[in-house]
Structures are given as C-alpha cells and as structure tokens.
XYZ file of C-alpha atoms in Angstrom:
240
model
C 0.213 33.152 -4.405
C 2.515 33.992 -7.258
C -0.173 34.986 -9.788
C -1.320 37.761 -7.412
C 2.236 39.043 -7.091
C 2.695 38.749 -10.804
C -0.319 40.887 -11.634
C -3.079 38.443 -12.476
C -6.580 39.707 -12.951
C -3.601 34.062 -16.598
C -1.274 20.893 -33.235
C -1.335 18.102 -35.106
C -1.116 18.108 -38.902
C -4.779 17.238 -39.435
C -7.866 19.395 -39.064
C -9.566 20.016 -35.712
C -12.294 17.572 -36.684
C -9.745 14.906 -37.538
C -7.956 15.435 -34.231
C -11.191 15.222 -32.278
C -12.058 11.944 -33.970
C -8.590 10.659 -33.222
C -9.061 11.804 -29.642
C -11.885 9.314 -29.209
C -9.170 6.671 -29.440
C -5.902 6.741 -27.523
C -5.782 10.394 -26.416
C -9.357 10.712 -25.231
C -8.872 7.692 -22.985
C -6.489 9.855 -20.949
C -8.593 13.035 -20.602
C -12.100 14.225 -19.798
C -14.421 11.949 -21.777
C -16.198 13.737 -24.615
C -19.446 11.802 -24.246
C -21.585 10.490 -21.423
C -22.464 6.863 -20.976
C -25.829 7.469 -22.651
C -24.032 8.647 -25.799
C -25.016 12.321 -25.480
C -22.369 15.046 -25.671
C -21.089 16.321 -22.343
C -22.523 19.580 -21.061
C -20.494 22.194 -19.224
C -21.894 20.837 -15.987
C -20.806 17.317 -16.912
C -17.291 18.524 -17.594
C -17.076 20.511 -14.354
C -18.273 17.479 -12.417
C -15.666 15.315 -14.149
C -12.905 17.759 -13.249
C -13.984 17.833 -9.604
C -13.729 14.038 -9.493
C -10.198 14.314 -10.906
C -9.095 16.932 -8.366
C -6.801 15.962 -5.516
C -8.438 15.232 -2.182
C -6.811 15.085 1.246
C -6.940 11.294 1.295
C -4.909 11.173 -1.943
C -1.915 12.883 -0.336
C -1.769 11.822 3.280
C -4.359 14.198 4.643
C -2.764 17.453 3.498
C -4.998 20.503 3.486
C -6.604 20.849 0.049
C -9.079 23.600 -0.735
C -11.323 24.020 -3.773
C -11.185 27.670 -4.785
C -14.901 28.421 -4.921
C -14.690 32.188 -4.692
C -14.471 35.336 -6.800
C -10.760 34.807 -7.448
C -11.407 31.349 -8.828
C -14.111 32.809 -11.082
C -11.467 35.012 -12.697
C -9.252 32.039 -13.452
C -9.293 29.814 -16.526
C -10.028 32.622 -18.994
C -8.341 33.754 -22.174
C -8.289 37.075 -24.006
C -4.870 38.499 -23.096
C -3.901 41.831 -24.663
C -0.194 41.424 -23.863
C 2.437 43.003 -26.088
C 4.010 41.473 -28.103
C 1.074 39.321 -29.126
C 3.197 36.184 -29.399
C 3.531 36.258 -25.586
C -0.207 36.229 -24.863
C -0.328 32.511 -24.023
C 2.074 33.223 -21.139
C 0.008 36.172 -19.940
C -3.181 34.090 -20.049
C -1.527 31.290 -18.085
C -0.700 33.669 -15.223
C -4.386 33.174 -14.355
C -4.449 29.564 -15.565
C -6.228 30.594 -18.749
C -5.648 29.862 -22.409
C -6.811 30.348 -25.971
C -8.774 28.295 -26.837
C -10.521 28.745 -23.502
C -11.347 25.557 -21.595
C -14.836 24.118 -21.756
C -14.720 23.789 -17.966
C -12.209 24.764 -15.287
C -11.609 23.754 -11.662
C -8.884 25.282 -9.440
C -7.726 24.085 -6.042
C -4.932 24.912 -3.629
C -2.709 22.905 -1.311
C -1.214 24.777 1.633
C 1.805 23.515 3.545
C 1.997 24.861 7.139
C 0.246 28.125 6.330
C -3.101 29.392 5.106
C -2.855 32.998 3.954
C -0.392 35.741 3.090
C -1.174 37.285 6.462
C 0.305 34.198 8.116
C 2.973 32.972 5.710
C 4.501 29.798 7.065
C 5.202 27.508 4.175
C 4.381 26.722 0.566
C 1.190 27.033 -1.420
C 0.511 25.043 -4.581
C -2.270 26.081 -6.949
C -3.551 23.417 -9.351
C -5.756 24.315 -12.323
C -7.688 21.559 -14.108
C -8.983 22.558 -17.551
C -11.242 20.491 -19.817
C -10.746 20.788 -23.577
C -11.260 18.564 -26.559
C -8.018 16.861 -27.601
C -7.392 19.344 -30.405
C -7.813 22.313 -28.066
C -5.568 20.822 -25.393
C -2.817 20.241 -27.956
C -3.114 23.845 -29.145
C -2.747 25.161 -25.594
C 0.558 23.320 -25.138
C 1.811 24.208 -28.622
C 1.112 27.913 -28.110
C 2.745 27.918 -24.687
C 5.814 26.139 -25.992
C 6.169 28.649 -28.849
C 5.695 31.613 -26.500
C 8.343 30.358 -24.070
C 10.781 30.062 -26.967
C 10.038 33.523 -28.374
C 9.489 35.603 -25.212
C 12.697 35.173 -23.254
C 13.091 38.960 -22.979
C 9.672 39.356 -21.405
C 6.453 41.158 -22.298
C 3.960 43.791 -21.167
C 0.972 41.995 -19.723
C -2.520 43.292 -19.067
C -1.693 43.779 -15.382
C 2.064 44.154 -15.192
C 5.479 44.020 -16.792
C 7.400 40.758 -17.017
C 11.074 41.152 -17.813
C 12.188 37.582 -18.405
C 10.869 34.126 -19.248
C 13.137 31.180 -18.527
C 12.495 27.810 -20.104
C 13.051 24.857 -17.783
C 13.930 21.289 -18.694
C 11.010 19.118 -19.796
C 9.946 16.540 -17.244
C 8.275 13.964 -19.475
C 4.938 14.331 -17.704
C 1.592 13.224 -19.156
C 1.338 13.186 -22.945
C 3.398 16.386 -23.124
C 4.449 19.166 -20.776
C 5.983 22.643 -20.636
C 7.845 24.114 -17.648
C 9.034 27.721 -17.392
C 9.574 30.632 -14.987
C 8.108 34.123 -15.494
C 9.802 37.062 -13.728
C 8.083 40.388 -13.022
C 4.923 41.755 -11.460
C 2.133 44.300 -11.394
C 3.835 46.779 -9.047
C 7.461 46.528 -10.070
C 8.143 43.307 -8.196
C 10.893 41.027 -9.324
C 8.922 37.925 -8.344
C 9.376 34.621 -10.091
C 6.694 32.021 -10.718
C 7.326 28.545 -12.081
C 4.570 26.992 -14.168
C 4.413 23.314 -15.023
C 1.667 22.753 -17.602
C 0.790 19.179 -18.525
C -1.535 17.735 -21.147
C -3.101 14.391 -20.290
C -5.359 13.534 -23.213
C -7.906 16.357 -23.386
C -7.194 17.683 -19.882
C -4.658 20.442 -19.252
C -3.279 20.539 -15.698
C -1.324 23.561 -14.473
C 0.835 23.620 -11.329
C 2.235 26.768 -9.704
C 3.956 26.743 -6.299
C 4.739 29.781 -4.132
C 7.029 30.180 -1.133
C 4.749 32.202 1.156
C 7.620 33.578 3.226
C 9.860 34.424 0.256
C 7.666 34.742 -2.850
C 10.591 36.094 -4.865
C 12.258 32.696 -4.578
C 11.208 30.230 -7.282
C 9.635 27.112 -5.801
C 9.030 23.843 -7.614
C 5.718 21.991 -7.196
C 5.904 19.206 -4.634
C 6.700 16.137 -6.744
C 4.439 13.876 -4.674
C 1.460 16.180 -5.169
C 2.190 16.632 -8.864
C 2.399 12.900 -9.537
C -0.671 12.156 -7.416
C -2.751 14.703 -9.341
C -1.679 13.434 -12.747
C -2.330 9.831 -11.712
C -5.823 10.778 -10.607
C -6.520 12.515 -13.928
C -5.442 9.429 -15.865
C -7.418 7.065 -13.622
C -10.614 9.132 -13.769
C -10.535 9.123 -17.578
C -10.277 5.352 -17.941
C-alpha cells in the first residue's frame, strides 16, 4: 500500500471548550458521540467500539473483501509526533500513517482489496480507510492543519522515513462537513511514488481514504467512489 512505499513507520474562532460545547449540538450529531446513554463520558474502549460499528462491512458494499487491520502495522497507525522538516509540513508526514496532531482518542483502520490480497500477488487496487475519533474541536484542527500544510508544502519536505519532493492539492469534493484531497510524491528509498489522500471530517470523526494500484503503485489511484460514499454514509448514520 502506498504508505509503505512512501516511507511510513502518517479552528473555529472560539476556545476549545466553546467548540466542544457547540459540538454537542449540530456537529456532534454527525460524529462519534461524546457521551454514553447513561450520561458518562466515553472511554477509549467506547470510542473504539463506536468506530468499529462505523467501519465498512462486506454487506455494505456488495460483498467485497474488507479486512480490519488488527496487526502490528495497524498499531503503528493513527499516531502523531512527526519530526518532518520544515515543521509546517508535519501534518502531511503524520497523515502518511493516518495520524495527526492532536492525536485521535481512538483509531480503527481497515482495508478493501479488489482482485488481489498482497504485494506478492498484485492484481488490483487496495483501499485503506482510517477512522479516527476526536472531539469536534480536535477534528476541526486536524483538517485546518492539513489544509494549511498542503498550501505551504508544494515543494515537498523531509519526512521521518523518507523524502517527499512534491505535494499537489486536488479539487475539493464537498464531502462530509469539510474535506481535503491531495497527492504526496516521494518515498523512503528514492521512489517516485504518488499517494492520494482524501481526508474528511464528519462531525468529530476524521475519515482518511488512500487507494493504491497494486500493479503500478507509482500511478495515482482515486478511492472507489462507491466505497467512499458508503463509508461516509455509515459514519453519519452511526452517529445519529
């Protein structure tokens, strides 16, 4: 998948408190709920369980092969803490492993494979989906930082695990409450691989999509629109 080739281990005007309170209204209705039915604050386990319920399942997309990524690679995903240079590009470096600053309160990755299963048998396209639970304020910051980094880092950056020579902003797609789409070019071992990221905020949930052409990973591949829309619809439905 593209993050491996690319060298992966990846604000409103008011205060955070004001944004969180506002999130209990319109925005929070579209993301991971901040409280349980009994009125107690959600725990990390609650949030992880909520994300798993939001994740695509085979029956949502005509029986396609969907795999939760419950392994060591998944454990490395969803983190922050990039040391990329220049510092303004760190949100892009974090997102190569579906991470961010602020870090999510819970994270759940999954993959959808079309006609193939591994790099040893490349036969199609692989889509990685990362579901990240934040509060509304945190989710807004993730998108704001990414948007600023895309604007300022067109000439690339030195990441913690590779050099990336170009960042190309793509047209906004009007997804969720807000979205950012861009392509990062580069890699850990001198590759000139390109990876397209579509990052969407739906209330307090940040959903990241990254597709890879398994036979030609240097060719930029867009996420399957049907899968993308099905995942975002499930996020919105689960939060209601």
